[in-house]
mmCIF file of C-alpha atoms in Angstrom:
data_model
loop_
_atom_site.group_PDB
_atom_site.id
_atom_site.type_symbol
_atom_site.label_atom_id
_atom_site.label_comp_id
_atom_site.label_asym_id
_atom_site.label_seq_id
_atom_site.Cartn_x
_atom_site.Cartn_y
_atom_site.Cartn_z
ATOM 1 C CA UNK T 3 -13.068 -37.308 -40.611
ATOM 2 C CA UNK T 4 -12.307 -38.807 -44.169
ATOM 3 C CA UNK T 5 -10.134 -37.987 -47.085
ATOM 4 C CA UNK T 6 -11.720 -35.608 -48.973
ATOM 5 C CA UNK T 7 -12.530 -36.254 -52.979
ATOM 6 C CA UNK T 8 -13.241 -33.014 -54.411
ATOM 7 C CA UNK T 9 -10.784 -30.644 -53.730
ATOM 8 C CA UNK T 10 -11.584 -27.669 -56.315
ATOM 9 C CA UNK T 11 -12.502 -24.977 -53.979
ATOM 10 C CA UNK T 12 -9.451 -25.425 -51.532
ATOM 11 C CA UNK T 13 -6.971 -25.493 -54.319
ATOM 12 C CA UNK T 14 -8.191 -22.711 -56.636
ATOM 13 C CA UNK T 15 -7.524 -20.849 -53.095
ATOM 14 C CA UNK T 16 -4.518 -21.734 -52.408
ATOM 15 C CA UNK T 17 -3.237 -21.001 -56.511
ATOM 16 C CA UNK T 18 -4.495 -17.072 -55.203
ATOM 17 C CA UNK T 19 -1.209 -17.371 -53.024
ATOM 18 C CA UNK T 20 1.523 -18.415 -55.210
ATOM 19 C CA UNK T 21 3.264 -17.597 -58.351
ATOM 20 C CA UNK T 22 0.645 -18.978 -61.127
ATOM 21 C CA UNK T 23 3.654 -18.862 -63.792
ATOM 22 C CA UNK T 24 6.051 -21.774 -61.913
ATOM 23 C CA UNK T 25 4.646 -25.078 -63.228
ATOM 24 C CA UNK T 26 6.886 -26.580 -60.639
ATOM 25 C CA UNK T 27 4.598 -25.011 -57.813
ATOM 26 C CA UNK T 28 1.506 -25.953 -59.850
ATOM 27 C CA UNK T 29 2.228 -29.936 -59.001
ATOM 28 C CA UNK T 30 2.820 -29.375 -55.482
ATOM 29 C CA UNK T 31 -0.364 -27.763 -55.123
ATOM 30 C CA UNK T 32 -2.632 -31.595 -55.366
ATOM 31 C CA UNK T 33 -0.145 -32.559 -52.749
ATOM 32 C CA UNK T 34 -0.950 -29.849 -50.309
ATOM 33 C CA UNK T 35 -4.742 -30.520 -50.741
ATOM 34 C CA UNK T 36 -4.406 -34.153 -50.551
ATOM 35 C CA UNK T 37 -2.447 -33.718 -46.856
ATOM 36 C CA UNK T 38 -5.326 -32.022 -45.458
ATOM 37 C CA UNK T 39 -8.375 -34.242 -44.320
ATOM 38 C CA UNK T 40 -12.303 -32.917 -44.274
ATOM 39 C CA UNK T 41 -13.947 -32.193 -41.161
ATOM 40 C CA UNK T 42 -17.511 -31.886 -40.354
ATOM 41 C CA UNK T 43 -18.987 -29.050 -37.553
ATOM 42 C CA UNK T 44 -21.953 -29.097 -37.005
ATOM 43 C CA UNK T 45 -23.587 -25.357 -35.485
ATOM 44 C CA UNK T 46 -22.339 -24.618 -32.546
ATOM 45 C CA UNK T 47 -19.956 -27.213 -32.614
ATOM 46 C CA UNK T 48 -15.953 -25.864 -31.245
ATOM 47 C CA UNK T 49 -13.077 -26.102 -33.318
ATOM 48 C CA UNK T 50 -11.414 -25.219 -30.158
ATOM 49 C CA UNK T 51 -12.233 -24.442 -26.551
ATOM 50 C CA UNK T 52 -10.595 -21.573 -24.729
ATOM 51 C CA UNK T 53 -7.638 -23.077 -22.836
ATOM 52 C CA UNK T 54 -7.469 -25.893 -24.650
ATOM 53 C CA UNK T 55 -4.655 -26.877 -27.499
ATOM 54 C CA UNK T 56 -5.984 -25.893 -30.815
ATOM 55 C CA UNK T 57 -5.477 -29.309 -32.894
ATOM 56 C CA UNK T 58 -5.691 -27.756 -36.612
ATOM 57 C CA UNK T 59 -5.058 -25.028 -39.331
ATOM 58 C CA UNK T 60 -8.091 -25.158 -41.346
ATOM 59 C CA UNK T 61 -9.621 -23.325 -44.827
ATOM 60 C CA UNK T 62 -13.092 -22.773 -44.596
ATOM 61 C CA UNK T 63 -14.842 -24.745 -47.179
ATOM 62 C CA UNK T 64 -18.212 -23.566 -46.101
ATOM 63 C CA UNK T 65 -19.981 -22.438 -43.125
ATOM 64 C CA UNK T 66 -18.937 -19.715 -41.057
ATOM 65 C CA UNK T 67 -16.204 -19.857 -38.003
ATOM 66 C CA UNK T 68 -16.522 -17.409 -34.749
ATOM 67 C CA UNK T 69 -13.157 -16.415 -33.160
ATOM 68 C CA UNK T 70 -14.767 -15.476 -29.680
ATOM 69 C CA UNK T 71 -13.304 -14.555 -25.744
ATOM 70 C CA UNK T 72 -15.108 -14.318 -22.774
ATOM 71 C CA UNK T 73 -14.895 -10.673 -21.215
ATOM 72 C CA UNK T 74 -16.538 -10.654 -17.497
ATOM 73 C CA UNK T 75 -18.551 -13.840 -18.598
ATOM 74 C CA UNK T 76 -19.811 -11.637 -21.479
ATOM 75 C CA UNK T 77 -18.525 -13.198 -25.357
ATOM 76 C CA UNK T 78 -16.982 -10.800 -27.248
ATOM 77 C CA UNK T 79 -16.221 -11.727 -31.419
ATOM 78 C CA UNK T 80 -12.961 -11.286 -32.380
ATOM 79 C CA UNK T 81 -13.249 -12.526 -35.620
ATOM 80 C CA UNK T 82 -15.418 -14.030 -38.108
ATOM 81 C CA UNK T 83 -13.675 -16.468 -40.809
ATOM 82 C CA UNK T 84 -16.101 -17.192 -43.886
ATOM 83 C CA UNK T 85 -16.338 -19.654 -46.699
ATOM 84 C CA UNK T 86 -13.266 -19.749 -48.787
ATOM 85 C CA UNK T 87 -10.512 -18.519 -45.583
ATOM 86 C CA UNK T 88 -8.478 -19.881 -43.363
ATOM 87 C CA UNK T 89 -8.142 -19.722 -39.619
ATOM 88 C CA UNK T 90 -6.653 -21.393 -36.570
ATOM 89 C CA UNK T 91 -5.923 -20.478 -32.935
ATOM 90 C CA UNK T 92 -1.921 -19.773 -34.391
ATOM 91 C CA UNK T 93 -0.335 -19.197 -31.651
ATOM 92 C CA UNK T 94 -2.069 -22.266 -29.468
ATOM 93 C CA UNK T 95 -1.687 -24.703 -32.846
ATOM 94 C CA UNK T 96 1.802 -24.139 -33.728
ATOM 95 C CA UNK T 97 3.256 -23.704 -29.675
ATOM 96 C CA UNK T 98 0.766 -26.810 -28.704
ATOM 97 C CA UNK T 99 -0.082 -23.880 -25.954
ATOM 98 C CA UNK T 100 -3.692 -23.665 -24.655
ATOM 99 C CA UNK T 101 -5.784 -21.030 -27.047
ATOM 100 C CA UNK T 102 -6.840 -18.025 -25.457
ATOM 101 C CA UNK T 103 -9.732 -17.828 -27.168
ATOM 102 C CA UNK T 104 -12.632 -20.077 -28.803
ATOM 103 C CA UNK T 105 -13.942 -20.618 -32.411
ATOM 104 C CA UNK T 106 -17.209 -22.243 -33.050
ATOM 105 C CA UNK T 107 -19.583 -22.985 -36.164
ATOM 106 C CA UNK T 108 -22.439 -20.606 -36.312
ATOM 107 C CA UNK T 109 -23.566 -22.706 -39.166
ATOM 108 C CA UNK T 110 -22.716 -25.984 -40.225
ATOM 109 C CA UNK T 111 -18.976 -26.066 -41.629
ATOM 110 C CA UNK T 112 -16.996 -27.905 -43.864
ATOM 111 C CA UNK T 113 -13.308 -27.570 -43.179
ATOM 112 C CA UNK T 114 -9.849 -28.927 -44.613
ATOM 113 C CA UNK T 115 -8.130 -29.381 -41.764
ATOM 114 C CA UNK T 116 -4.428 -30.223 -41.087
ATOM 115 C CA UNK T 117 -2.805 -31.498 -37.882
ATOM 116 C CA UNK T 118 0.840 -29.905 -36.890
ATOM 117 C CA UNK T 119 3.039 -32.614 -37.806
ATOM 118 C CA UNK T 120 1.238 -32.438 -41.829
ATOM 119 C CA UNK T 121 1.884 -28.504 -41.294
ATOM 120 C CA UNK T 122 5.320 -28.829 -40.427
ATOM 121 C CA UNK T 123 6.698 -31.217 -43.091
ATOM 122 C CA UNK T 124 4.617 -29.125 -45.896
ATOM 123 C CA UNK T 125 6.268 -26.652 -44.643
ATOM 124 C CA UNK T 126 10.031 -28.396 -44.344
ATOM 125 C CA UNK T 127 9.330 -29.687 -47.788
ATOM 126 C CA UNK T 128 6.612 -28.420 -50.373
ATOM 127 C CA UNK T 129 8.257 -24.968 -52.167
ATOM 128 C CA UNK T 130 4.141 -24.141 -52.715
ATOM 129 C CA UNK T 131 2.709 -24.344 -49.036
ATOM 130 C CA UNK T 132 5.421 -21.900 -47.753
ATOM 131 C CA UNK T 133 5.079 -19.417 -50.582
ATOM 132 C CA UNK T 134 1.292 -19.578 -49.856
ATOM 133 C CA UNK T 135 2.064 -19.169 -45.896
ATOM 134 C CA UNK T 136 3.971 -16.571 -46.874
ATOM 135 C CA UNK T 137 2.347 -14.815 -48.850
ATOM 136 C CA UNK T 138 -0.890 -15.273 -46.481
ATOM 137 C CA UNK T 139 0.184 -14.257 -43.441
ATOM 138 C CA UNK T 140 1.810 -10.921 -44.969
ATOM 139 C CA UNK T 141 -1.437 -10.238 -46.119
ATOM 140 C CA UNK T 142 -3.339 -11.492 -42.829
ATOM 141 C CA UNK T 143 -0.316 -8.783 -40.744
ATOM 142 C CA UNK T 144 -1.648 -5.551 -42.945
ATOM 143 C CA UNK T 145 -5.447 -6.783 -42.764
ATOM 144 C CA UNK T 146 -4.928 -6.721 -38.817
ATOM 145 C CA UNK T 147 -2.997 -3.299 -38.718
ATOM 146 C CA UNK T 148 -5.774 -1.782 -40.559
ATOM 147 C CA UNK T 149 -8.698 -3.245 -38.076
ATOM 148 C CA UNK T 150 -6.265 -1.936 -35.432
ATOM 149 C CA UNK T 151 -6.546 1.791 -36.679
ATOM 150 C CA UNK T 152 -10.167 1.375 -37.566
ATOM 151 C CA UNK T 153 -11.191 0.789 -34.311
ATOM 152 C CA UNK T 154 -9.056 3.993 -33.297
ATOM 153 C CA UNK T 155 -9.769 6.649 -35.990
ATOM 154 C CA UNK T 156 -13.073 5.714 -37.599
ATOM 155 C CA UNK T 157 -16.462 5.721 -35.767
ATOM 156 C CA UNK T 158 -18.729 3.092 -35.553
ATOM 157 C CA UNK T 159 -21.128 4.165 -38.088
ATOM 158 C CA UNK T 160 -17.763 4.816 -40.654
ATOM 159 C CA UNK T 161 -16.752 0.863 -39.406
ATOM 160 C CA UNK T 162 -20.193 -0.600 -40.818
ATOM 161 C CA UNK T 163 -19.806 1.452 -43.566
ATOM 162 C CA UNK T 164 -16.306 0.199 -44.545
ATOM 163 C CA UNK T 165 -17.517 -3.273 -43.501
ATOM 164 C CA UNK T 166 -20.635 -2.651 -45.872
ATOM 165 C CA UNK T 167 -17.989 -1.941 -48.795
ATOM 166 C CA UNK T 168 -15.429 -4.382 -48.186
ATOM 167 C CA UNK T 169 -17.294 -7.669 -46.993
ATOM 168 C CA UNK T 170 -20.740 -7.181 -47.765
ATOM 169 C CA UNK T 171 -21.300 -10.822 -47.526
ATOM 170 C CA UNK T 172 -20.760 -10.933 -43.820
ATOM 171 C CA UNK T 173 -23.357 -8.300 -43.532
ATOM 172 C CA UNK T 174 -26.169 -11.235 -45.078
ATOM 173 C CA UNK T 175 -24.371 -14.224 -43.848
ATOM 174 C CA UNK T 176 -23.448 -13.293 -39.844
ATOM 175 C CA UNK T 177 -26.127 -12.390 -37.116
ATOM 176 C CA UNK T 178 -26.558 -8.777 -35.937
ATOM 177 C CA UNK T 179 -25.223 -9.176 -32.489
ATOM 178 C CA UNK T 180 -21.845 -11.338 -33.947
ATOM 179 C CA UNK T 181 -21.402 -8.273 -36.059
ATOM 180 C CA UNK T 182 -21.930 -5.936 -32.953
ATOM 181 C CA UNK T 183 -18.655 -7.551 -31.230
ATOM 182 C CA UNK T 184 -17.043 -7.765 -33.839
ATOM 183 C CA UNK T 185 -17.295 -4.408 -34.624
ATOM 184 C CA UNK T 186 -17.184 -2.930 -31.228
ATOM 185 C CA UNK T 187 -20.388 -1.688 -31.000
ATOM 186 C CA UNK T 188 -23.369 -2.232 -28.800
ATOM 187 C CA UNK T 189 -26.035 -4.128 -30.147
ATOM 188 C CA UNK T 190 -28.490 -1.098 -29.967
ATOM 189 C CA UNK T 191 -25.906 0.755 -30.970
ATOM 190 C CA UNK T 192 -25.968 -1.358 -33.920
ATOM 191 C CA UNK T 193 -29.432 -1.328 -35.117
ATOM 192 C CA UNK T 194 -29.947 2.153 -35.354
ATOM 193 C CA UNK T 195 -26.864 2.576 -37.612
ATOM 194 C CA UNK T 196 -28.538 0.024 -39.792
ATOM 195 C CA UNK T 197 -31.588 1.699 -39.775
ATOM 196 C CA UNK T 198 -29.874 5.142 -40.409
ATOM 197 C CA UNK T 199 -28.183 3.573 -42.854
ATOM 198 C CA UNK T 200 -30.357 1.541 -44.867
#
């Protein structure tokens, strides 16, 4: 781990979440990025085991993060966080409770990552890093509740269609069978909607 030097990518994302206007917020921003320290996964490599304590919140400078559970020794995707996101086990990181579920590079990754005492204190005392947690985990609450009805009302050929409209980059970036879980669909299942499809 080292302190990272170029910081473009992580703080143009994080401007996304706060109010652009407030010059005051602007300054805060370098401080936020300069908290955060760059780690290195290599593919495969686990952010964090199931059952373990998840150690970091992290945004995805590149490289591509599975959020996965084991279901009768079969691993089901939960979700998929890609280049220019951010992710954690929440619950596990901010409780310092063993994660219920896993998250490992399919790629290589770069990540910013910060440990729970930075998170804390930005969050005790820098006005921008709680208007961006804010502001991302409203968004992150109606993102979910969407999936959620997805999964009920739409079927799995309208899901890969949605996900063909909405994050078309997934569709070149992740492999089939990641996809498959992720969407709740059988990997046969899968191909011939692709197929069907186009």
């Amino acid at each position: 781990m080292k302190t990272p030097n170029d910081n473009t990518a992580f703080l143009n994302y994080l401007r996304h979440f706060i109010n652009d206007s407030d010059i005051h917020l602007e300054t805060q921003l370098s401080e936020i990025a300069n908290r955060f320290m760059v780690l290195t996964l290599k593919r495969n490599q686990l952010l964090v085991d199931e059952n373990q304590v998840c150690p970091y919140f992290c945004y995805v400078e590149s490289g591509i993060l599975q959020h996965a559970i084991l279901v009768e020794a079969e691993e089901k995707t939960t979700y998929l966080a890609l280049r220019n996101s951010v992710t954690s086990s929440l619950n596990s990181f901010l409780n310092k409770i063993p994660s219920r579920k896993s998250i490992k590079a399919l790629v290589d990754c770069q990540l910013w990552v910060a440990d729970l005492e930075t998170f804390k204190d930005l969050q005790s005392n820098n006005e921008a890093f709680q208007q961006f947690y804010h502001n991302l985990i409203e968004r992150q609450i109606m993102l979910i509740d969407d999936y959620r009805i997805d999964l009920l009302t739409l079927t799995p050929e309208e899901r890969y269609k949605k996900l063909l409209a909405t994050e078309p980059k997934l569709l070149q970036e992740v492999p089939l069978h990641y996809l498959a879980s992720f969407l709740g669909i059988s990997n046969r299942h899968m191909s011939r909607i692709r197929k069907s499809i186009g």
